[in-house]
CSV table of C-alpha atoms in Angstrom, one decimal:
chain,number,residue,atom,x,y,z
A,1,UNK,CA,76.1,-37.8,-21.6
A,2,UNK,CA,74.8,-40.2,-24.5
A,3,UNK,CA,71.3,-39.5,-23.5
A,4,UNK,CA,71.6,-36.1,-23.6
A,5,UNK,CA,73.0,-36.4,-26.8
A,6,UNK,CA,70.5,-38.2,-28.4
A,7,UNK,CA,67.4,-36.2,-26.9
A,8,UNK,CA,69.3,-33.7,-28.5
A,9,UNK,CA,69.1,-35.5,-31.9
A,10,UNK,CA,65.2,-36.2,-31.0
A,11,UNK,CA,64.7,-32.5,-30.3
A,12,UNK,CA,66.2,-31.1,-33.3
A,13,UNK,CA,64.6,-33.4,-35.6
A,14,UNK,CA,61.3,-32.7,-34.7
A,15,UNK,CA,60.8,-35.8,-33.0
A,16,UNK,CA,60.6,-34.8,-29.3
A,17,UNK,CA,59.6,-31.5,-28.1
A,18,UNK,CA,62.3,-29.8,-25.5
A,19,UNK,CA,59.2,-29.2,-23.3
A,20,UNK,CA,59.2,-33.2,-23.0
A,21,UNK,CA,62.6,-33.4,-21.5
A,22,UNK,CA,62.9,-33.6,-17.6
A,23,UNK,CA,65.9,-32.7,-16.0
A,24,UNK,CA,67.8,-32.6,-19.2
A,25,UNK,CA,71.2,-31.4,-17.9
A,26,UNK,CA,71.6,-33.1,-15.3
A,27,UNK,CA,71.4,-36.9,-17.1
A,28,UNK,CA,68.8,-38.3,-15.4
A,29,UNK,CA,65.5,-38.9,-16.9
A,30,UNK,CA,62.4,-40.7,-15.4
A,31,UNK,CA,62.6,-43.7,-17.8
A,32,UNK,CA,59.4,-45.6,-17.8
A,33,UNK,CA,59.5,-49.2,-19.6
A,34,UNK,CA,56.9,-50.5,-21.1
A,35,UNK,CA,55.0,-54.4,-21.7
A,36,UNK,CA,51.8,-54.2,-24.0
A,37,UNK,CA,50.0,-57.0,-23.6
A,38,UNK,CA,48.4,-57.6,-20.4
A,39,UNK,CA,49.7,-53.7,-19.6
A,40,UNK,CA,48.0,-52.0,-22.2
A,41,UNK,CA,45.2,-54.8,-22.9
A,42,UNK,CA,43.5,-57.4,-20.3
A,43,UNK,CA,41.3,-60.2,-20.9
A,44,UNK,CA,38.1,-58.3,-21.5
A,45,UNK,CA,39.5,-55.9,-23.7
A,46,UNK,CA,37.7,-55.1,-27.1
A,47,UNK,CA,40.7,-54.1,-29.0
A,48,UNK,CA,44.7,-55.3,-28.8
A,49,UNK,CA,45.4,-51.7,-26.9
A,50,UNK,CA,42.8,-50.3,-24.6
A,51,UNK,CA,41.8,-47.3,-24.4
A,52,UNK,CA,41.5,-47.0,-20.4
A,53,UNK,CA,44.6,-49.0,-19.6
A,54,UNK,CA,46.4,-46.4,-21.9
A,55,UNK,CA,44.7,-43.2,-20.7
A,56,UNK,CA,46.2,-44.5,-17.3
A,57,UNK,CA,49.6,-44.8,-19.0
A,58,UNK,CA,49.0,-41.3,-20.5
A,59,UNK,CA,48.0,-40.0,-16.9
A,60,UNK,CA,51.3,-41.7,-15.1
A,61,UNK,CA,53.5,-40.7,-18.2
A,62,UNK,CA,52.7,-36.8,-18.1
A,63,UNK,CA,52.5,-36.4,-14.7
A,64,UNK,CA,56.3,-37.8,-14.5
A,65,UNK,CA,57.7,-36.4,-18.0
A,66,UNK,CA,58.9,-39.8,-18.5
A,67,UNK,CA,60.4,-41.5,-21.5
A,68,UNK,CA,59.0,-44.4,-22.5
A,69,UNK,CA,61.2,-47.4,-23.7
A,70,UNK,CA,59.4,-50.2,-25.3
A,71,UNK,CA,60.2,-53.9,-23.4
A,72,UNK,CA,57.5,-55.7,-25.2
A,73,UNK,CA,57.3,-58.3,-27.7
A,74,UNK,CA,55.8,-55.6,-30.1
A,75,UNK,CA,59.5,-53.7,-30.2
A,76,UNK,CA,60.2,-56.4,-33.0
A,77,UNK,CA,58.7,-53.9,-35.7
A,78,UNK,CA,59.1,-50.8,-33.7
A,79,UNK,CA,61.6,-48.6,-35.3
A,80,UNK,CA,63.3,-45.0,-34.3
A,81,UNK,CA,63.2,-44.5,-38.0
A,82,UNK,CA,59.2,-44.1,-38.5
A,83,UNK,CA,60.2,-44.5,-42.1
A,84,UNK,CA,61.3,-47.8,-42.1
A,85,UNK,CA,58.6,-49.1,-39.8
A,86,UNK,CA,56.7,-51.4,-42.0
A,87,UNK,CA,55.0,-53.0,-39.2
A,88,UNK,CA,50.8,-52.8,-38.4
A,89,UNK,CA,51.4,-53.6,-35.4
A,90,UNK,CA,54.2,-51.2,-34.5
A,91,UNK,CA,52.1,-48.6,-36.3
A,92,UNK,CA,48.8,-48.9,-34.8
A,93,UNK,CA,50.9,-49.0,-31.3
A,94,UNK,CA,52.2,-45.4,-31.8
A,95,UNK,CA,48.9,-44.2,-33.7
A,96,UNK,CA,47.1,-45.1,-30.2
A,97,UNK,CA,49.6,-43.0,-28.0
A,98,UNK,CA,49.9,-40.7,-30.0
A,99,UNK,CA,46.2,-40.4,-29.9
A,100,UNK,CA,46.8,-40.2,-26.1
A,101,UNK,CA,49.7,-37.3,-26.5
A,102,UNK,CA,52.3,-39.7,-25.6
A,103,UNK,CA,54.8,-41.6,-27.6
A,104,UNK,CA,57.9,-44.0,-27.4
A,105,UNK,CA,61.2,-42.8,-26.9
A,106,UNK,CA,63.2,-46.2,-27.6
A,107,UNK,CA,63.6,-49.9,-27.6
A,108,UNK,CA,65.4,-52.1,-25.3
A,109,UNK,CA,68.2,-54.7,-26.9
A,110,UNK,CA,66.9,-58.1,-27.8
A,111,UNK,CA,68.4,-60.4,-25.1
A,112,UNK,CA,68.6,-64.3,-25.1
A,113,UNK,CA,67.3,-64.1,-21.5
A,114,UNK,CA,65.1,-62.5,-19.5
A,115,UNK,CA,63.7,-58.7,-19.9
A,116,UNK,CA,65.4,-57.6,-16.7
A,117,UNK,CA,69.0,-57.9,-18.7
A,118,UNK,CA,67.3,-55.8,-21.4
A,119,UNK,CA,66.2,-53.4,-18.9
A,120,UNK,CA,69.6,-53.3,-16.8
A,121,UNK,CA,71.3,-53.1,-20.0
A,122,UNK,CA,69.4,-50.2,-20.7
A,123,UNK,CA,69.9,-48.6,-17.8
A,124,UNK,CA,73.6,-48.7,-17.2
A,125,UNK,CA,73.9,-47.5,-20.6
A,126,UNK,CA,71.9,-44.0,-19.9
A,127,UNK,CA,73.0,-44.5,-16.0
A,128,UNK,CA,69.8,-43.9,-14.3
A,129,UNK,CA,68.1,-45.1,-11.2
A,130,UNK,CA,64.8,-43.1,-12.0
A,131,UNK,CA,62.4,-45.8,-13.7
A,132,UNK,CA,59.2,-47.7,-13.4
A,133,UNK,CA,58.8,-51.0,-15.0
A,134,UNK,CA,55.2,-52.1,-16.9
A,135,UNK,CA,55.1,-55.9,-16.8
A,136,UNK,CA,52.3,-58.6,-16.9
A,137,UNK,CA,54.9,-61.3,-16.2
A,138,UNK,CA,56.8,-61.0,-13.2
A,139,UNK,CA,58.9,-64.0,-13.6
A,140,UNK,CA,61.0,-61.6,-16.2
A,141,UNK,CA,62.0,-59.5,-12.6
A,142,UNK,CA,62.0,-62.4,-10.1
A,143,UNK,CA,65.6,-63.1,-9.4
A,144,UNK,CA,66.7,-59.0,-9.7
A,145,UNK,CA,66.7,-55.6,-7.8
A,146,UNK,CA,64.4,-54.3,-10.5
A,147,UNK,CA,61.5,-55.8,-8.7
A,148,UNK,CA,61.3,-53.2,-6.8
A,149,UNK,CA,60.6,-50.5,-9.4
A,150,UNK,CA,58.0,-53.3,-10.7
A,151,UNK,CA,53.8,-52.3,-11.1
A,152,UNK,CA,52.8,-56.1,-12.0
A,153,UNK,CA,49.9,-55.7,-13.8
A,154,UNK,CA,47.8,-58.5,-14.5
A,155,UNK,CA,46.2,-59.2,-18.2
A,156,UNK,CA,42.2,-61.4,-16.4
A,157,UNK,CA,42.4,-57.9,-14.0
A,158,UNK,CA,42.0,-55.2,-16.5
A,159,UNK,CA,45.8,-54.8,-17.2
A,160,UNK,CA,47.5,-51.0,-16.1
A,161,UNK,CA,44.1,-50.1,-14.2
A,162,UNK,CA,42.9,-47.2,-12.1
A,163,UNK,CA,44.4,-48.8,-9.0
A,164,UNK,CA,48.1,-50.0,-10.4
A,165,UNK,CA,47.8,-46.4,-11.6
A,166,UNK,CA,47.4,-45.5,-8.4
A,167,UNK,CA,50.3,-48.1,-6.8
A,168,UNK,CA,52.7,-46.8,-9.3
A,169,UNK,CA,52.2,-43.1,-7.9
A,170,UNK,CA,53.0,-44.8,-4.4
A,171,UNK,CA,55.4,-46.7,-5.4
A,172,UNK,CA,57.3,-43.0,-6.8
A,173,UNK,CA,56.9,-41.7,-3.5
A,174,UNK,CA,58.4,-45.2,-2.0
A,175,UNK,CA,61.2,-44.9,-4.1
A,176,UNK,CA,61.8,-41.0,-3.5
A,177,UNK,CA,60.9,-40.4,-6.6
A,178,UNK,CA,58.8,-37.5,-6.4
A,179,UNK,CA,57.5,-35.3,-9.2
């Protein structure tokens, strides 16, 4: 229910579209969560996002109507509040999917640990089993059952390329997760 009622907030504040919501009634979204470095950049990359390692994100996120929530290191200036985002970083970040007709839904908690408690925090909060995870380091999954929602991209093998494009679509169908 406190999903629903803050796509509802998104929605009537201009933020989100109601053509962007999947499955809005029923309290499930496809929840997609997001690394940026060595996801959205690799070691031959010219600039800190790339454009082909995000057209493959734009590709995976519109297929799927998923919402993206923002794991990374980069969620330290990234803000709900686009008026009290201050940070270049944060700002060229949504400039660039926005370029791409995607955007970021929300932020995960800071946690003293690892990202998976940021992620299961996340998700018993908005209860939903329907997710993907974006990650260049695996040892943040290791020791947890999200592993097996994880693509593990690698940053010296061109990040989220054409072929983890490709697993994650697989890795849907694995998971009964079709769209």
């Amino acid at each position: 229910k406190l999903l629903n009622e803050e796509i509802d907030f998104w929605v009537s504040n201009g933020f989100l579209k109601s053509s962007n919501i999947v499955n809005k009634n029923k309290n499930k979204k496809f929840v997609l969560f997001l690394d940026v470095d060595g996801v959205l950049n690799h070691s031959k990359s010219n600039d800190a996002i790339d454009d082909e390692c995000l057209n493959n994100l734009s590709l995976l996120v519109k297929k799927t109507d998923a919402i993206i929530i923002l794991v990374s290191s980069w969620k330290s200036g990234w803000s709900k509040n686009k008026e009290m985002q201050f940070d270049d970083d944060a700002n060229y970040l949504d400039d660039k999917l926005k370029s791409f007709g995607i955007s970021i839904f929300d932020k995960s908690s800071r946690h003293a640990f690892l990202r998976s408690f940021e992620v299961g925090d996340w998700l018993a909060k908005f209860n939903t089993n329907k997710y993907l995870i974006l990650d260049d380091d695996i040892s943040n999954y290791s020791d947890s059952s999200l592993m097996d929602h994880l693509v593990p991209c690698d940053y010296y093998n061109g990040g989220f390329n054409k072929d983890l494009l490709n697993y994650a679509f697989e890795l849907l169908k694995k998971l009964g997760l079709t769209f």
